Amino acid sequence: MGYYEDNQTKDNKYHFKVINYRKAITAIRALDYEITSEEMARKIPRVGKKIAQKIGECVSLGRIKKLDHLDWDQERLKVETLFRSVYGVGAEKALEWYNKGLRTLDDLRKLPDLTKNQISGLHYYDDLQKRIPRAEVEEIGKVVESAAKKLHPDIQSQVTGSYRRGKPDCGDIDIVVARPDIDTGEELFLIMEHILNELIIQGFLVDHLSLPTWSDDMANAPKHFKYMGICKLPGKGSVHRHIDILVVPWIHLGAALLYFTGNDICNRSMRLLAANRGMRLSDKGLFTGVMRGPKRKRLNEGTWVAGRTEREIFDYLGINYLEPFEREC
Ligand code: DCT
Ligand code: MG
């Protein structure tokens, strides 16, 4: 998959191959037995013929024959993957640095023109690489929830992302916050400001990667606010974690929960399904009457029809509700 992923950044032709590999990897990870032949691999749902063939080669030869003939620079891939694992570094930057002869994180640390986020990404690199156990995600979720509830006890704060899908550990913490019947930008920004001030005073938020911005035209419209930062639970040995906090309008809560629960492939499938039915799905809701031109380019916004709850969206799409733990596509 690495080869296709690597090349996908240059043009988009391997897009579906990457998705197929990811689906196969998820299916194989869920097995509780070892695959010892191509035949066995072919029986696994989501593992196609070609991937099964490559698994067969791995098992019998210890390598994949196709890779012998590909112009694939393993060293470059390794270095680019390392650079891209730093928060704030994308594929283009990683390639640019590789071409300049940089090879290690210490090489990057010496660069004079790093962005603020890249500096933070490098500073907290070791901590951010560590997976977060569920119990700690829960604890962090409670810290944010109690900060939010200090403003209004009816504010709801839910941990989404891989945690809500039931994963034993997570890469980061994704929290969605909303308050019953509160939809306007002005009120939602106040909630966000309150939560951030509270958490900064507590020393829980230690660095900011992206702060929500405000402009006056947001005051009366439903508006989503996103914060991204680094947090740390009290205590000496605690690890710095990446946290995203979203404050969303009550009418969009279902759509926001659906989007931020993921996983990303499941989101993509649902968006595609909506598009095939003349609709559009986003983190704000489901929209009907969407017109598309050549290459599926959207010509209008459409009309918002569902998004208060997740169920409402599944119902409107005409598909069975999936529990969060079933959204591992
Ligand atoms: N998401 C998406 N498309 C992306 C990235 C994210 O639809 N390209 C959605 C789905 C999951 C959610 O946002 C949160 O994203 P992550 O935190 O990156 O993913 P996760 O599933 O929570 O996994 P991790 O444990 O790595 O945080
Ligand atoms: Mg996450």
Coordinates of N, CA, C and O in Angstrom, one line a residue, residues 83-204:
F83 N 9.1 12.4 8.1 CA 8.8 13.8 8.1 C 7.3 14.1 8.2 O 6.9 15.0 8.9
R84 N 6.5 13.3 7.4 CA 5.1 13.5 7.4 C 4.4 13.1 8.8 O 3.3 13.5 9.0
S85 N 5.2 12.4 9.6 CA 4.6 12.0 10.9 C 4.7 13.2 11.9 O 4.2 13.1 13.0
V86 N 5.4 14.3 11.5 CA 5.5 15.4 12.3 C 4.2 16.3 12.1 O 3.9 16.5 10.9
Y87 N 3.6 16.7 13.1 CA 2.4 17.5 13.0 C 2.7 18.8 12.2 O 3.7 19.4 12.5
G88 N 1.9 19.1 11.2 CA 2.1 20.3 10.4 C 2.9 20.1 9.2 O 3.2 21.1 8.5
V89 N 3.3 18.9 8.9 CA 4.1 18.6 7.7 C 3.3 17.8 6.7 O 2.8 16.7 7.1
G90 N 3.2 18.3 5.5 CA 2.4 17.6 4.5 C 3.4 16.9 3.5 O 4.6 17.0 3.6
A91 N 2.8 16.3 2.5 CA 3.6 15.5 1.5 C 4.6 16.3 0.7 O 5.7 16.0 0.6
E92 N 4.1 17.5 0.4 CA 5.0 18.4 -0.5 C 6.2 18.8 0.3 O 7.3 18.8 -0.2
K93 N 6.0 19.3 1.5 CA 7.1 19.8 2.3 C 8.1 18.6 2.6 O 9.3 18.8 2.5
A94 N 7.5 17.4 2.9 CA 8.4 16.3 3.2 C 9.3 16.0 2.0 O 10.5 15.8 2.1
L95 N 8.7 16.0 0.8 CA 9.5 15.8 -0.4 C 10.6 16.9 -0.6 O 11.7 16.6 -1.0
E96 N 10.1 18.1 -0.4 CA 11.1 19.3 -0.6 C 12.3 19.1 0.3 O 13.4 19.3 -0.1
W97 N 12.0 18.8 1.6 CA 13.1 18.6 2.6 C 14.0 17.4 2.2 O 15.2 17.5 2.3
Y98 N 13.4 16.3 1.7 CA 14.2 15.2 1.3 C 15.1 15.6 0.1 O 16.3 15.3 0.1
N99 N 14.5 16.3 -0.8 CA 15.3 16.8 -2.0 C 16.5 17.7 -1.6 O 17.5 17.8 -2.3
K100 N 16.3 18.4 -0.5 CA 17.3 19.3 0.0 C 18.4 18.5 0.8 O 19.4 19.1 1.3
G101 N 18.2 17.2 1.0 CA 19.2 16.4 1.6 C 19.0 16.2 3.1 O 19.8 15.6 3.8
L102 N 17.8 16.6 3.6 CA 17.5 16.4 5.0 C 17.1 15.0 5.2 O 16.4 14.4 4.4
R103 N 17.5 14.4 6.4 CA 17.2 13.0 6.6 C 16.6 12.6 7.9 O 15.9 11.6 8.1
T104 N 16.9 13.5 8.9 CA 16.4 13.1 10.3 C 15.6 14.3 10.9 O 15.6 15.4 10.4
L105 N 15.0 14.0 12.0 CA 14.2 15.0 12.7 C 15.1 16.1 13.2 O 14.7 17.3 13.3
D106 N 16.3 15.7 13.6 CA 17.3 16.7 14.1 C 17.6 17.7 13.0 O 17.9 18.9 13.2
D107 N 17.7 17.2 11.7 CA 18.0 18.0 10.6 C 16.9 19.1 10.5 O 17.1 20.3 10.2
L108 N 15.6 18.6 10.7 CA 14.5 19.5 10.6 C 14.5 20.6 11.7 O 14.2 21.8 11.5
R109 N 14.9 20.2 12.9 CA 14.9 21.1 14.0 C 15.8 22.3 13.8 O 15.7 23.3 14.4
K110 N 16.8 22.1 12.9 CA 17.8 23.2 12.6 C 17.2 24.2 11.6 O 17.8 25.3 11.4
L111 N 16.1 23.9 10.9 CA 15.6 24.8 9.9 C 15.1 26.1 10.4 O 14.5 26.1 11.5
P112 N 15.5 27.2 9.7 CA 15.1 28.5 10.3 C 13.7 28.9 9.9 O 13.1 29.8 10.5
D113 N 13.0 28.2 9.0 CA 11.7 28.7 8.5 C 10.6 27.7 8.8 O 9.6 27.6 8.0
L114 N 10.7 27.0 9.9 CA 9.6 26.1 10.3 C 8.3 26.9 10.7 O 8.5 28.0 11.2
T115 N 7.1 26.4 10.4 CA 5.9 27.1 10.9 C 5.8 26.9 12.4 O 6.4 25.9 13.0
K116 N 4.9 27.6 13.0 CA 4.6 27.5 14.4 C 4.2 26.0 14.8 O 4.6 25.4 15.7
N117 N 3.3 25.5 13.9 CA 2.8 24.1 14.2 C 3.9 23.1 14.0 O 3.9 22.1 14.7
Q118 N 4.8 23.3 13.0 CA 5.9 22.3 12.8 C 6.8 22.4 14.0 O 7.3 21.3 14.5
I119 N 7.1 23.6 14.6 CA 7.9 23.7 15.8 C 7.3 22.9 16.9 O 7.9 22.1 17.6
S120 N 5.9 23.1 17.1 CA 5.2 22.3 18.2 C 5.3 20.8 17.9 O 5.5 20.0 18.8
G121 N 5.0 20.5 16.6 CA 5.0 19.1 16.2 C 6.3 18.4 16.5 O 6.4 17.2 17.0
L122 N 7.4 19.1 16.3 CA 8.8 18.6 16.6 C 9.0 18.5 18.1 O 9.6 17.6 18.7
H123 N 8.6 19.6 18.8 CA 8.8 19.7 20.2 C 8.1 18.6 21.0 O 8.7 18.0 21.9
Y124 N 6.9 18.3 20.6 CA 6.1 17.2 21.3 C 6.2 15.9 20.6 O 5.3 15.0 20.8
Y125 N 7.1 15.7 19.6 CA 7.1 14.6 18.7 C 6.9 13.2 19.4 O 6.0 12.5 19.1
D126 N 7.8 13.0 20.4 CA 7.8 11.6 21.0 C 6.5 11.4 21.7 O 5.9 10.3 21.5
D127 N 6.0 12.4 22.4 CA 4.7 12.2 23.1 C 3.5 11.9 22.1 O 2.7 11.1 22.3
L128 N 3.5 12.7 21.0 CA 2.4 12.6 20.1 C 2.4 11.3 19.3 O 1.4 10.9 18.7
Q129 N 3.6 10.6 19.3 CA 3.6 9.3 18.6 C 2.9 8.2 19.4 O 2.6 7.2 18.9
K130 N 2.8 8.5 20.7 CA 2.3 7.5 21.6 C 0.8 7.4 21.5 O 0.1 8.4 21.5
R131 N 0.3 6.1 21.4 CA -1.2 5.9 21.4 C -1.8 6.3 22.7 O -1.1 6.2 23.8
I132 N -3.0 6.7 22.8 CA -3.6 7.1 24.0 C -4.6 6.0 24.5 O -5.6 5.7 23.8
P133 N -4.4 5.4 25.6 CA -5.3 4.4 26.1 C -6.7 4.9 26.3 O -6.8 6.1 26.7
R134 N -7.7 4.1 26.1 CA -9.1 4.5 26.3 C -9.3 5.2 27.6 O -10.0 6.2 27.7
A135 N -8.8 4.6 28.7 CA -9.0 5.2 30.0 C -8.6 6.6 30.1 O -9.2 7.5 30.7
E136 N -7.4 6.9 29.5 CA -6.9 8.3 29.5 C -7.8 9.2 28.6 O -8.0 10.4 29.0
V137 N -8.3 8.7 27.5 CA -9.1 9.5 26.6 C -10.4 9.9 27.4 O -10.8 11.1 27.4
E138 N -10.9 8.9 28.2 CA -12.1 9.2 29.0 C -11.8 10.3 30.0 O -12.6 11.2 30.2
E139 N -10.7 10.2 30.7 CA -10.3 11.1 31.7 C -10.2 12.5 31.1 O -10.7 13.5 31.7
I140 N -9.6 12.6 29.9 CA -9.4 13.9 29.2 C -10.8 14.4 28.8 O -11.1 15.6 29.0
G141 N -11.7 13.5 28.4 CA -13.0 13.9 28.0 C -13.8 14.5 29.2 O -14.5 15.5 29.0
K142 N -13.5 14.0 30.4 CA -14.2 14.5 31.6 C -13.7 15.9 32.0 O -14.5 16.7 32.4
V143 N -12.4 16.1 31.7 CA -11.9 17.4 32.1 C -12.5 18.5 31.2 O -13.0 19.5 31.7
V144 N -12.7 18.2 29.9 CA -13.3 19.2 29.0 C -14.8 19.3 29.3 O -15.3 20.4 29.4
E145 N -15.5 18.2 29.6 CA -16.9 18.2 30.0 C -17.1 19.1 31.2 O -18.0 20.0 31.2
S146 N -16.3 18.9 32.2 CA -16.6 19.7 33.4 C -16.3 21.2 33.2 O -17.0 22.1 33.7
A147 N -15.3 21.5 32.4 CA -15.0 22.9 32.1 C -16.2 23.5 31.3 O -16.7 24.6 31.6
A148 N -16.8 22.7 30.4 CA -18.0 23.2 29.6 C -19.2 23.4 30.5 O -19.9 24.4 30.5
K149 N -19.4 22.5 31.4 CA -20.6 22.5 32.3 C -20.5 23.6 33.3 O -21.6 23.9 33.9
K150 N -19.3 24.1 33.6 CA -19.2 25.2 34.5 C -20.0 26.5 34.0 O -20.4 27.3 34.7
L151 N -20.0 26.6 32.6 CA -20.7 27.7 32.0 C -22.2 27.5 32.0 O -23.0 28.3 32.4
H152 N -22.6 26.3 31.6 CA -24.0 25.9 31.6 C -24.1 24.4 31.8 O -23.5 23.6 31.0
P153 N -24.8 24.0 32.8 CA -24.9 22.5 33.1 C -25.5 21.7 32.0 O -25.3 20.5 31.9
D154 N -26.3 22.4 31.1 CA -26.9 21.6 30.0 C -26.0 21.4 28.8 O -26.4 20.7 27.8
I155 N -24.8 22.0 28.8 CA -23.9 21.8 27.6 C -23.5 20.3 27.6 O -23.2 19.7 28.6
Q156 N -23.5 19.8 26.4 CA -23.1 18.4 26.2 C -21.7 18.3 25.5 O -21.5 19.0 24.6
S157 N -20.9 17.4 26.0 CA -19.6 17.2 25.5 C -19.4 15.7 25.2 O -19.5 14.9 26.2
Q158 N -19.1 15.4 24.0 CA -18.9 13.9 23.7 C -17.6 13.7 23.0 O -17.2 14.4 22.1
V159 N -16.9 12.6 23.5 CA -15.7 12.2 22.8 C -16.1 11.4 21.6 O -16.9 10.4 21.7
T160 N -15.6 11.8 20.4 CA -15.9 11.1 19.2 C -14.7 10.3 18.6 O -13.9 9.8 19.4
G161 N -14.5 10.3 17.3 CA -13.3 9.7 16.7 C -13.2 8.3 17.0 O -14.2 7.6 17.3
S162 N -12.0 7.8 17.0 CA -11.8 6.3 17.2 C -12.2 5.8 18.6 O -12.6 4.7 18.8
Y163 N -12.2 6.7 19.6 CA -12.7 6.4 20.9 C -14.2 5.9 20.8 O -14.6 4.9 21.4
R164 N -15.0 6.7 20.1 CA -16.4 6.4 20.1 C -16.7 5.1 19.3 O -17.7 4.4 19.5
R165 N -15.7 4.8 18.4 CA -15.9 3.6 17.6 C -15.4 2.4 18.4 O -15.4 1.2 17.9
G166 N -15.0 2.6 19.6 CA -14.6 1.5 20.5 C -13.2 1.0 20.5 O -12.9 0.0 21.0
K167 N -12.3 1.8 19.9 CA -10.9 1.4 19.8 C -10.2 1.3 21.1 O -10.5 2.1 22.0
P168 N -9.3 0.4 21.3 CA -8.7 0.3 22.6 C -7.7 1.4 22.9 O -7.5 1.7 24.1
D169 N -7.2 2.0 21.9 CA -6.4 3.2 22.0 C -6.5 4.2 20.9 O -7.0 3.7 19.8
C170 N -6.2 5.4 21.0 CA -6.5 6.4 20.0 C -5.3 7.2 19.7 O -4.4 7.4 20.5
G171 N -5.3 7.8 18.5 CA -4.2 8.7 18.1 C -4.3 10.1 18.6 O -3.3 10.8 18.9
D172 N -5.6 10.6 18.8 CA -5.8 11.9 19.4 C -7.2 11.8 20.1 O -7.8 10.8 20.1
I173 N -7.6 13.0 20.6 CA -8.9 13.1 21.2 C -9.7 14.1 20.5 O -9.3 15.2 20.3
D174 N -10.9 13.6 20.0 CA -11.8 14.5 19.2 C -13.1 14.7 20.1 O -13.8 13.7 20.3
I175 N -13.3 15.9 20.4 CA -14.5 16.2 21.3 C -15.5 17.2 20.6 O -15.0 18.2 20.0
V176 N -16.7 16.8 20.6 CA -17.8 17.6 20.0 C -18.7 18.2 21.2 O -19.1 17.4 22.0
V177 N -18.8 19.5 21.1 CA -19.6 20.2 22.2 C -20.8 20.9 21.6 O -20.7 21.5 20.5
A178 N -21.9 20.8 22.2 CA -23.1 21.5 21.8 C -24.0 21.8 23.0 O -23.9 21.2 24.0
R179 N -24.9 22.8 22.8 CA -25.9 23.1 23.9 C -27.3 23.1 23.3 O -27.5 23.6 22.3
P180 N -28.2 22.4 24.0 CA -29.6 22.3 23.4 C -30.1 23.6 23.0 O -30.1 24.6 23.7
D181 N -30.6 23.6 21.8 CA -31.3 24.8 21.2 C -30.4 26.0 21.0 O -30.9 27.1 20.7
I182 N -29.1 25.8 21.1 CA -28.2 27.0 20.8 C -27.6 26.8 19.4 O -26.9 25.8 19.2
D183 N -27.8 27.7 18.5 CA -27.4 27.5 17.2 C -26.6 28.7 16.6 O -25.9 28.6 15.6
T184 N -26.6 29.9 17.3 CA -26.0 31.0 16.6 C -24.5 31.1 16.9 O -24.0 30.8 18.0
G185 N -23.8 31.7 16.0 CA -22.3 31.8 16.1 C -21.9 32.6 17.4 O -21.0 32.2 18.0
E186 N -22.7 33.6 17.7 CA -22.3 34.4 18.8 C -22.3 33.6 20.1 O -21.4 33.6 20.9
E187 N -23.4 32.8 20.3 CA -23.5 32.1 21.5 C -22.5 30.9 21.6 O -21.9 30.6 22.6
L188 N -22.3 30.3 20.4 CA -21.3 29.2 20.3 C -19.9 29.6 20.5 O -19.1 28.9 21.1
F189 N -19.6 30.8 20.0 CA -18.2 31.3 20.2 C -17.9 31.6 21.7 O -16.8 31.3 22.2
L190 N -19.0 32.1 22.4 CA -18.8 32.3 23.8 C -18.5 31.0 24.5 O -17.7 31.0 25.5
I191 N -19.2 29.9 24.1 CA -19.0 28.6 24.8 C -17.6 28.2 24.5 O -16.9 27.8 25.5
M192 N -17.1 28.3 23.3 CA -15.7 27.9 23.0 C -14.7 28.7 23.8 O -13.8 28.2 24.4
E193 N -14.9 30.1 23.8 CA -14.0 30.9 24.6 C -14.0 30.5 26.0 O -12.9 30.5 26.6
H194 N -15.1 30.3 26.6 CA -15.2 29.9 28.0 C -14.4 28.6 28.3 O -13.6 28.5 29.2
I195 N -14.6 27.6 27.4 CA -13.9 26.3 27.6 C -12.4 26.5 27.5 O -11.7 26.0 28.3
L196 N -12.0 27.2 26.5 CA -10.6 27.4 26.3 C -9.9 28.2 27.5 O -8.9 27.8 28.0
N197 N -10.6 29.3 27.9 CA -10.1 30.0 29.0 C -9.9 29.2 30.2 O -8.9 29.1 30.9
E198 N -11.0 28.4 30.5 CA -11.0 27.5 31.7 C -9.8 26.5 31.6 O -9.1 26.3 32.6
L199 N -9.7 25.9 30.5 CA -8.7 24.8 30.3 C -7.2 25.4 30.3 O -6.3 24.7 30.7
I200 N -7.1 26.6 29.8 CA -5.8 27.3 29.8 C -5.4 27.6 31.3 O -4.3 27.3 31.7
I201 N -6.3 28.2 32.0 CA -6.1 28.5 33.4 C -5.7 27.3 34.2 O -4.8 27.3 35.0
Q202 N -6.4 26.2 33.9 CA -6.1 24.9 34.6 C -4.7 24.4 34.3 O -4.2 23.4 34.9
G203 N -4.1 24.9 33.2 CA -2.8 24.3 32.8 C -3.0 23.1 32.0 O -2.0 22.3 31.7
F204 N -4.2 22.8 31.6 CA -4.5 21.6 30.8 C -4.1 21.7 29.3 O -3.5 20.9 28.7

